[in-house]
Amino acid sequence: MNLWSKYGLFIMMVMIYNPYIMLSQTNIKVGYIGGFTSAPDLNGIISNFNEDFVSKHGGKIYDELDRVKSLHGLEIGIRHRINNVGFELSWHNMSDKSDMYGELPTNPTFQTKWFTSLTEYALGVENYFGKLGYGAAIGYRTLRIKTDIKGAQRKKRAISTQSGLVSRFYLLFQYPGEKVGIAFKPYVQVPLKSLSLTDFDRELNLLADDAYQVSNPIEEKFTLFGISIVLYNGRQ
């Protein structure tokens, strides 16, 4: 038996007796992700602003600034699966926006737009039991709050950019296919760091009160409950 035959036999034996090589698979994923949050501190700022706009500043509201209750967006990533264990590298961006229209004694055509987004890079591990499974991930998440620039269409001004680590725990229900598979992943995301809302509080209230000053620092964790629905390419 020559050297190449021996080498080929060795490779074949390794593949036969090592199921991790035989059953590994790499897939690209893309899909929807949504999250729901109570965000009591952020929404407290918004509710107080709406109330003060009328009671304190003598204004009228035709369409109030909405509280941030849910965010929706895109998730993409790559998964490497070995038998019943998978490793995922993911990126996602969720966002929400709200417009406010009203009238102040000093500004009869008051209007403002606000944009909130959460962007995250994450590394996760999953375990599978047939079509069911569970997973956990650690991520680096960035909160961005922006507002419109008056007189400049589609231009935004960044008010606050805060980042911190988050953990995510989720269940998964997967339906594999020959070419494309789909997975549903309900999750809970628990931040490991509070994020400052002081700049947002100040900038929002200065729109109605030029003398407004922040009395105390305000922070928010943004705990999320949500679901991601993703497609995986290739045989599952």
PDB file of C-alpha atoms in Angstrom:
ATOM      1  CA  MET A   1       0.000   0.000   0.000  1.00  0.00           C
ATOM      2  CA  ASN A   2       1.552   3.326  -1.059  1.00  0.00           C
ATOM      3  CA  LEU A   3       1.679   6.508   1.015  1.00  0.00           C
ATOM      4  CA  TRP A   4      -1.410   8.107  -0.592  1.00  0.00           C
ATOM      5  CA  SER A   5      -3.471   4.952  -0.018  1.00  0.00           C
ATOM      6  CA  LYS A   6      -2.448   4.874   3.628  1.00  0.00           C
ATOM      7  CA  TYR A   7      -3.276   8.575   3.985  1.00  0.00           C
ATOM      8  CA  GLY A   8      -6.673   8.101   2.355  1.00  0.00           C
ATOM      9  CA  LEU A   9      -7.471   5.131   4.587  1.00  0.00           C
ATOM     10  CA  PHE A  10      -6.523   7.164   7.658  1.00  0.00           C
ATOM     11  CA  ILE A  11      -8.833  10.021   6.668  1.00  0.00           C
ATOM     12  CA  MET A  12     -11.690   7.591   6.013  1.00  0.00           C
ATOM     13  CA  MET A  13     -11.249   5.918   9.402  1.00  0.00           C
ATOM     14  CA  VAL A  14     -11.221   9.293  11.173  1.00  0.00           C
ATOM     15  CA  MET A  15     -14.458  10.295   9.440  1.00  0.00           C
ATOM     16  CA  ILE A  16     -16.124   6.999  10.317  1.00  0.00           C
ATOM     17  CA  TYR A  17     -15.176   7.013  13.979  1.00  0.00           C
ATOM     18  CA  ASN A  18     -15.479  10.772  14.561  1.00  0.00           C
ATOM     19  CA  PRO A  19     -19.140  11.808  14.229  1.00  0.00           C
ATOM     20  CA  TYR A  20     -18.262  15.462  14.891  1.00  0.00           C
ATOM     21  CA  ILE A  21     -16.659  15.683  11.463  1.00  0.00           C
ATOM     22  CA  MET A  22     -19.480  13.851   9.719  1.00  0.00           C
ATOM     23  CA  LEU A  23     -22.285  15.902  11.293  1.00  0.00           C
ATOM     24  CA  SER A  24     -20.926  19.453  11.241  1.00  0.00           C
ATOM     25  CA  GLN A  25     -22.696  22.123   9.215  1.00  0.00           C
ATOM     26  CA  THR A  26     -22.277  25.869   8.661  1.00  0.00           C
ATOM     27  CA  ASN A  27     -25.283  28.038   7.784  1.00  0.00           C
ATOM     28  CA  ILE A  28     -25.992  31.697   7.140  1.00  0.00           C
ATOM     29  CA  LYS A  29     -29.056  33.131   8.870  1.00  0.00           C
ATOM     30  CA  VAL A  30     -31.243  36.162   8.155  1.00  0.00           C
ATOM     31  CA  GLY A  31     -34.606  37.181   9.525  1.00  0.00           C
ATOM     32  CA  TYR A  32     -36.795  39.322  11.763  1.00  0.00           C
ATOM     33  CA  ILE A  33     -36.253  40.214  15.414  1.00  0.00           C
ATOM     34  CA  GLY A  34     -38.608  42.076  17.717  1.00  0.00           C
ATOM     35  CA  GLY A  35     -38.505  43.056  21.354  1.00  0.00           C
ATOM     36  CA  PHE A  36     -40.931  44.429  23.935  1.00  0.00           C
ATOM     37  CA  THR A  37     -39.892  46.540  26.911  1.00  0.00           C
ATOM     38  CA  SER A  38     -41.523  48.485  29.720  1.00  0.00           C
ATOM     39  CA  ALA A  39     -38.544  50.902  29.925  1.00  0.00           C
ATOM     40  CA  PRO A  40     -40.060  52.686  32.954  1.00  0.00           C
ATOM     41  CA  ASP A  41     -37.430  55.413  33.211  1.00  0.00           C
ATOM     42  CA  LEU A  42     -37.358  56.244  29.502  1.00  0.00           C
ATOM     43  CA  ASN A  43     -41.140  56.205  29.246  1.00  0.00           C
ATOM     44  CA  GLY A  44     -41.391  58.212  32.451  1.00  0.00           C
ATOM     45  CA  ILE A  45     -39.426  60.995  30.758  1.00  0.00           C
ATOM     46  CA  ILE A  46     -41.747  60.868  27.744  1.00  0.00           C
ATOM     47  CA  SER A  47     -44.954  60.831  29.820  1.00  0.00           C
ATOM     48  CA  ASN A  48     -43.788  63.739  31.987  1.00  0.00           C
ATOM     49  CA  PHE A  49     -42.892  65.738  28.887  1.00  0.00           C
ATOM     50  CA  ASN A  50     -46.356  65.214  27.386  1.00  0.00           C
ATOM     51  CA  GLU A  51     -48.032  66.228  30.651  1.00  0.00           C
ATOM     52  CA  ASP A  52     -45.831  69.288  31.246  1.00  0.00           C
ATOM     53  CA  PHE A  53     -46.304  70.403  27.644  1.00  0.00           C
ATOM     54  CA  VAL A  54     -49.972  71.073  28.430  1.00  0.00           C
ATOM     55  CA  SER A  55     -50.172  71.735  32.171  1.00  0.00           C
ATOM     56  CA  LYS A  56     -46.913  73.590  32.711  1.00  0.00           C
ATOM     57  CA  HIS A  57     -46.190  75.279  29.382  1.00  0.00           C
ATOM     58  CA  GLY A  58     -49.757  75.968  28.236  1.00  0.00           C
ATOM     59  CA  GLY A  59     -49.471  73.988  25.038  1.00  0.00           C
ATOM     60  CA  LYS A  60     -51.845  71.840  23.020  1.00  0.00           C
ATOM     61  CA  ILE A  61     -51.021  68.350  21.769  1.00  0.00           C
ATOM     62  CA  TYR A  62     -52.525  67.029  18.547  1.00  0.00           C
ATOM     63  CA  ASP A  63     -50.356  63.908  18.411  1.00  0.00           C
ATOM     64  CA  GLU A  64     -48.359  63.136  21.545  1.00  0.00           C
ATOM     65  CA  LEU A  65     -44.906  61.612  21.731  1.00  0.00           C
ATOM     66  CA  ASP A  66     -45.397  57.848  22.027  1.00  0.00           C
ATOM     67  CA  ARG A  67     -43.742  55.748  24.683  1.00  0.00           C
ATOM     68  CA  VAL A  68     -41.208  53.140  23.572  1.00  0.00           C
ATOM     69  CA  LYS A  69     -42.949  49.789  23.977  1.00  0.00           C
ATOM     70  CA  SER A  70     -41.559  47.675  21.147  1.00  0.00           C
ATOM     71  CA  LEU A  71     -38.684  47.682  18.681  1.00  0.00           C
ATOM     72  CA  HIS A  72     -38.408  45.720  15.439  1.00  0.00           C
ATOM     73  CA  GLY A  73     -35.667  45.041  12.941  1.00  0.00           C
ATOM     74  CA  LEU A  74     -33.254  42.750  11.122  1.00  0.00           C
ATOM     75  CA  GLU A  75     -31.059  39.915  12.385  1.00  0.00           C
ATOM     76  CA  ILE A  76     -28.232  38.304  10.414  1.00  0.00           C
ATOM     77  CA  GLY A  77     -25.444  35.921  11.356  1.00  0.00           C
ATOM     78  CA  ILE A  78     -23.650  32.633  10.879  1.00  0.00           C
ATOM     79  CA  ARG A  79     -24.059  29.318  12.693  1.00  0.00           C
ATOM     80  CA  HIS A  80     -21.696  26.367  12.916  1.00  0.00           C
ATOM     81  CA  ARG A  81     -23.407  23.234  14.161  1.00  0.00           C
ATOM     82  CA  ILE A  82     -21.645  20.097  15.405  1.00  0.00           C
ATOM     83  CA  ASN A  83     -24.069  17.293  16.195  1.00  0.00           C
ATOM     84  CA  ASN A  84     -26.461  18.677  18.824  1.00  0.00           C
ATOM     85  CA  VAL A  85     -24.474  21.826  19.595  1.00  0.00           C
ATOM     86  CA  GLY A  86     -24.408  25.052  17.605  1.00  0.00           C
ATOM     87  CA  PHE A  87     -22.288  28.196  17.818  1.00  0.00           C
ATOM     88  CA  GLU A  88     -23.725  31.446  16.460  1.00  0.00           C
ATOM     89  CA  LEU A  89     -22.254  34.842  15.681  1.00  0.00           C
ATOM     90  CA  SER A  90     -25.039  37.386  15.224  1.00  0.00           C
ATOM     91  CA  TRP A  91     -25.756  41.039  14.498  1.00  0.00           C
ATOM     92  CA  HIS A  92     -29.119  42.722  14.802  1.00  0.00           C
ATOM     93  CA  ASN A  93     -30.628  46.174  14.816  1.00  0.00           C
ATOM     94  CA  MET A  94     -34.056  47.048  16.237  1.00  0.00           C
ATOM     95  CA  SER A  95     -35.619  50.492  16.093  1.00  0.00           C
ATOM     96  CA  ASP A  96     -38.692  52.564  16.905  1.00  0.00           C
ATOM     97  CA  LYS A  97     -39.741  56.120  16.076  1.00  0.00           C
ATOM     98  CA  SER A  98     -42.353  58.632  17.152  1.00  0.00           C
ATOM     99  CA  ASP A  99     -43.574  62.031  15.961  1.00  0.00           C
ATOM    100  CA  MET A 100     -45.157  64.744  18.067  1.00  0.00           C
ATOM    101  CA  TYR A 101     -47.301  67.605  16.793  1.00  0.00           C
ATOM    102  CA  GLY A 102     -48.576  70.395  18.987  1.00  0.00           C
ATOM    103  CA  GLU A 103     -48.803  74.078  19.715  1.00  0.00           C
ATOM    104  CA  LEU A 104     -47.063  76.313  22.238  1.00  0.00           C
ATOM    105  CA  PRO A 105     -47.758  79.971  23.014  1.00  0.00           C
ATOM    106  CA  THR A 106     -44.299  80.714  21.594  1.00  0.00           C
ATOM    107  CA  ASN A 107     -44.442  78.148  18.775  1.00  0.00           C
ATOM    108  CA  PRO A 108     -47.789  77.586  17.002  1.00  0.00           C
ATOM    109  CA  THR A 109     -46.361  74.800  14.800  1.00  0.00           C
ATOM    110  CA  PHE A 110     -44.447  72.646  17.267  1.00  0.00           C
ATOM    111  CA  GLN A 111     -43.143  69.405  15.768  1.00  0.00           C
ATOM    112  CA  THR A 112     -40.448  66.935  16.770  1.00  0.00           C
ATOM    113  CA  LYS A 113     -39.362  63.434  15.739  1.00  0.00           C
ATOM    114  CA  TRP A 114     -37.433  60.918  17.806  1.00  0.00           C
ATOM    115  CA  PHE A 115     -35.700  57.679  16.858  1.00  0.00           C
ATOM    116  CA  THR A 116     -34.606  54.925  19.258  1.00  0.00           C
ATOM    117  CA  SER A 117     -32.464  51.962  18.201  1.00  0.00           C
ATOM    118  CA  LEU A 118     -30.674  49.010  19.790  1.00  0.00           C
ATOM    119  CA  THR A 119     -27.776  47.471  17.853  1.00  0.00           C
ATOM    120  CA  GLU A 120     -26.036  44.330  19.075  1.00  0.00           C
ATOM    121  CA  TYR A 121     -23.176  41.953  18.273  1.00  0.00           C
ATOM    122  CA  ALA A 122     -23.537  38.607  20.045  1.00  0.00           C
ATOM    123  CA  LEU A 123     -21.926  35.194  20.423  1.00  0.00           C
ATOM    124  CA  GLY A 124     -24.184  32.319  21.426  1.00  0.00           C
ATOM    125  CA  VAL A 125     -24.281  28.584  22.101  1.00  0.00           C
ATOM    126  CA  GLU A 126     -27.291  26.372  21.329  1.00  0.00           C
ATOM    127  CA  ASN A 127     -28.318  22.816  22.208  1.00  0.00           C
ATOM    128  CA  TYR A 128     -30.769  20.844  20.065  1.00  0.00           C
ATOM    129  CA  PHE A 129     -33.158  17.992  20.825  1.00  0.00           C
ATOM    130  CA  GLY A 130     -34.822  17.139  17.541  1.00  0.00           C
ATOM    131  CA  LYS A 131     -36.827  20.202  16.503  1.00  0.00           C
ATOM    132  CA  LEU A 132     -36.552  21.773  19.955  1.00  0.00           C
ATOM    133  CA  GLY A 133     -33.680  23.382  21.790  1.00  0.00           C
ATOM    134  CA  TYR A 134     -32.420  26.221  23.924  1.00  0.00           C
ATOM    135  CA  GLY A 135     -29.571  28.692  23.855  1.00  0.00           C
ATOM    136  CA  ALA A 136     -27.698  31.467  25.609  1.00  0.00           C
ATOM    137  CA  ALA A 137     -25.701  34.384  24.265  1.00  0.00           C
ATOM    138  CA  ILE A 138     -23.544  37.253  25.443  1.00  0.00           C
ATOM    139  CA  GLY A 139     -23.654  40.460  23.455  1.00  0.00           C
ATOM    140  CA  TYR A 140     -22.440  44.037  23.200  1.00  0.00           C
ATOM    141  CA  ARG A 141     -25.441  46.327  22.725  1.00  0.00           C
ATOM    142  CA  THR A 142     -25.556  50.011  21.795  1.00  0.00           C
ATOM    143  CA  LEU A 143     -28.505  52.315  22.483  1.00  0.00           C
ATOM    144  CA  ARG A 144     -28.845  55.277  20.142  1.00  0.00           C
ATOM    145  CA  ILE A 145     -31.394  58.057  20.540  1.00  0.00           C
ATOM    146  CA  LYS A 146     -31.623  60.581  17.711  1.00  0.00           C
ATOM    147  CA  THR A 147     -33.860  63.461  16.701  1.00  0.00           C
ATOM    148  CA  ASP A 148     -34.568  65.177  13.417  1.00  0.00           C
ATOM    149  CA  ILE A 149     -32.696  68.254  12.228  1.00  0.00           C
ATOM    150  CA  LYS A 150     -35.168  71.004  11.448  1.00  0.00           C
ATOM    151  CA  GLY A 151     -34.982  72.159   7.844  1.00  0.00           C
ATOM    152  CA  ALA A 152     -32.944  69.142   6.746  1.00  0.00           C
ATOM    153  CA  GLN A 153     -34.994  66.239   5.462  1.00  0.00           C
ATOM    154  CA  ARG A 154     -33.863  62.724   6.402  1.00  0.00           C
ATOM    155  CA  LYS A 155     -31.054  64.115   8.553  1.00  0.00           C
ATOM    156  CA  LYS A 156     -30.746  63.095  12.191  1.00  0.00           C
ATOM    157  CA  ARG A 157     -28.816  64.421  15.159  1.00  0.00           C
ATOM    158  CA  ALA A 158     -27.460  61.978  17.738  1.00  0.00           C
ATOM    159  CA  ILE A 159     -28.553  62.847  21.272  1.00  0.00           C
ATOM    160  CA  SER A 160     -27.315  59.830  23.213  1.00  0.00           C
ATOM    161  CA  THR A 161     -25.112  56.829  22.418  1.00  0.00           C
ATOM    162  CA  GLN A 162     -24.616  54.314  25.222  1.00  0.00           C
ATOM    163  CA  SER A 163     -23.194  50.775  25.141  1.00  0.00           C
ATOM    164  CA  GLY A 164     -22.964  47.812  27.489  1.00  0.00           C
ATOM    165  CA  LEU A 165     -22.941  44.026  27.793  1.00  0.00           C
ATOM    166  CA  VAL A 166     -26.178  42.024  27.728  1.00  0.00           C
ATOM    167  CA  SER A 167     -27.097  38.373  28.213  1.00  0.00           C
ATOM    168  CA  ARG A 168     -29.823  36.529  26.333  1.00  0.00           C
ATOM    169  CA  PHE A 169     -31.588  33.248  27.081  1.00  0.00           C
ATOM    170  CA  TYR A 170     -33.982  31.651  24.638  1.00  0.00           C
ATOM    171  CA  LEU A 171     -35.882  28.597  23.491  1.00  0.00           C
ATOM    172  CA  LEU A 172     -35.916  27.495  19.866  1.00  0.00           C
ATOM    173  CA  PHE A 173     -38.317  25.662  17.619  1.00  0.00           C
ATOM    174  CA  GLN A 174     -36.748  24.720  14.304  1.00  0.00           C
ATOM    175  CA  TYR A 175     -38.105  23.239  11.106  1.00  0.00           C
ATOM    176  CA  PRO A 176     -35.168  22.082   8.956  1.00  0.00           C
ATOM    177  CA  GLY A 177     -35.295  21.657   5.191  1.00  0.00           C
ATOM    178  CA  GLU A 178     -33.171  20.436   2.318  1.00  0.00           C
ATOM    179  CA  LYS A 179     -32.358  23.974   1.139  1.00  0.00           C
ATOM    180  CA  VAL A 180     -33.816  26.355   3.727  1.00  0.00           C
ATOM    181  CA  GLY A 181     -34.768  25.936   7.373  1.00  0.00           C
ATOM    182  CA  ILE A 182     -36.718  28.227   9.691  1.00  0.00           C
ATOM    183  CA  ALA A 183     -36.379  28.724  13.442  1.00  0.00           C
ATOM    184  CA  PHE A 184     -38.507  30.554  16.010  1.00  0.00           C
ATOM    185  CA  LYS A 185     -36.622  31.820  19.063  1.00  0.00           C
ATOM    186  CA  PRO A 186     -38.574  33.448  21.920  1.00  0.00           C
ATOM    187  CA  TYR A 187     -36.098  35.142  24.250  1.00  0.00           C
ATOM    188  CA  VAL A 188     -35.475  37.281  27.290  1.00  0.00           C
ATOM    189  CA  GLN A 189     -32.563  39.719  27.267  1.00  0.00           C
ATOM    190  CA  VAL A 190     -31.071  40.901  30.549  1.00  0.00           C
ATOM    191  CA  PRO A 191     -28.639  43.857  30.458  1.00  0.00           C
ATOM    192  CA  LEU A 192     -25.529  43.761  32.605  1.00  0.00           C
ATOM    193  CA  LYS A 193     -25.226  47.548  32.689  1.00  0.00           C
ATOM    194  CA  SER A 194     -27.592  50.507  33.035  1.00  0.00           C
ATOM    195  CA  LEU A 195     -27.482  53.168  30.317  1.00  0.00           C
ATOM    196  CA  SER A 196     -27.725  56.916  30.898  1.00  0.00           C
ATOM    197  CA  LEU A 197     -30.787  58.836  29.689  1.00  0.00           C
ATOM    198  CA  THR A 198     -29.711  62.202  31.076  1.00  0.00           C
ATOM    199  CA  ASP A 199     -28.883  63.690  27.659  1.00  0.00           C
ATOM    200  CA  PHE A 200     -32.232  62.577  26.242  1.00  0.00           C
ATOM    201  CA  ASP A 201     -34.112  64.040  29.212  1.00  0.00           C
ATOM    202  CA  ARG A 202     -32.349  67.380  28.833  1.00  0.00           C
ATOM    203  CA  GLU A 203     -32.649  67.698  25.047  1.00  0.00           C
ATOM    204  CA  LEU A 204     -36.317  66.699  24.974  1.00  0.00           C
ATOM    205  CA  ASN A 205     -37.423  69.111  27.683  1.00  0.00           C
ATOM    206  CA  LEU A 206     -35.383  72.002  26.285  1.00  0.00           C
ATOM    207  CA  LEU A 207     -37.722  71.943  23.284  1.00  0.00           C
ATOM    208  CA  ALA A 208     -40.491  73.365  25.475  1.00  0.00           C
ATOM    209  CA  ASP A 209     -38.517  75.018  28.274  1.00  0.00           C
ATOM    210  CA  ASP A 210     -35.303  76.908  27.511  1.00  0.00           C
ATOM    211  CA  ALA A 211     -34.435  77.014  31.220  1.00  0.00           C
ATOM    212  CA  TYR A 212     -34.850  73.287  31.869  1.00  0.00           C
ATOM    213  CA  GLN A 213     -32.168  71.590  33.955  1.00  0.00           C
ATOM    214  CA  VAL A 214     -31.823  67.902  34.792  1.00  0.00           C
ATOM    215  CA  SER A 215     -32.295  67.439  38.521  1.00  0.00           C
ATOM    216  CA  ASN A 216     -30.920  63.896  38.846  1.00  0.00           C
ATOM    217  CA  PRO A 217     -29.137  61.446  36.527  1.00  0.00           C
ATOM    218  CA  ILE A 218     -31.525  58.966  34.922  1.00  0.00           C
ATOM    219  CA  GLU A 219     -30.561  55.444  33.841  1.00  0.00           C
ATOM    220  CA  GLU A 220     -32.376  52.593  32.103  1.00  0.00           C
ATOM    221  CA  LYS A 221     -31.567  48.904  31.658  1.00  0.00           C
ATOM    222  CA  PHE A 222     -33.876  48.055  28.728  1.00  0.00           C
ATOM    223  CA  THR A 223     -34.781  44.490  29.641  1.00  0.00           C
ATOM    224  CA  LEU A 224     -36.393  42.904  26.575  1.00  0.00           C
ATOM    225  CA  PHE A 225     -38.823  40.079  25.907  1.00  0.00           C
ATOM    226  CA  GLY A 226     -39.189  39.135  22.282  1.00  0.00           C
ATOM    227  CA  ILE A 227     -38.799  36.710  19.433  1.00  0.00           C
ATOM    228  CA  SER A 228     -36.569  36.238  16.421  1.00  0.00           C
ATOM    229  CA  ILE A 229     -37.723  34.377  13.315  1.00  0.00           C
ATOM    230  CA  VAL A 230     -34.772  33.444  11.122  1.00  0.00           C
ATOM    231  CA  LEU A 231     -34.079  31.472   7.970  1.00  0.00           C
ATOM    232  CA  TYR A 232     -30.987  29.267   7.644  1.00  0.00           C
ATOM    233  CA  ASN A 233     -29.601  28.438   4.219  1.00  0.00           C
ATOM    234  CA  GLY A 234     -28.440  24.986   3.202  1.00  0.00           C
ATOM    235  CA  ARG A 235     -29.330  21.545   4.414  1.00  0.00           C
ATOM    236  CA  GLN A 236     -30.048  21.459   8.143  1.00  0.00           C
TER     237      GLN A 236
END
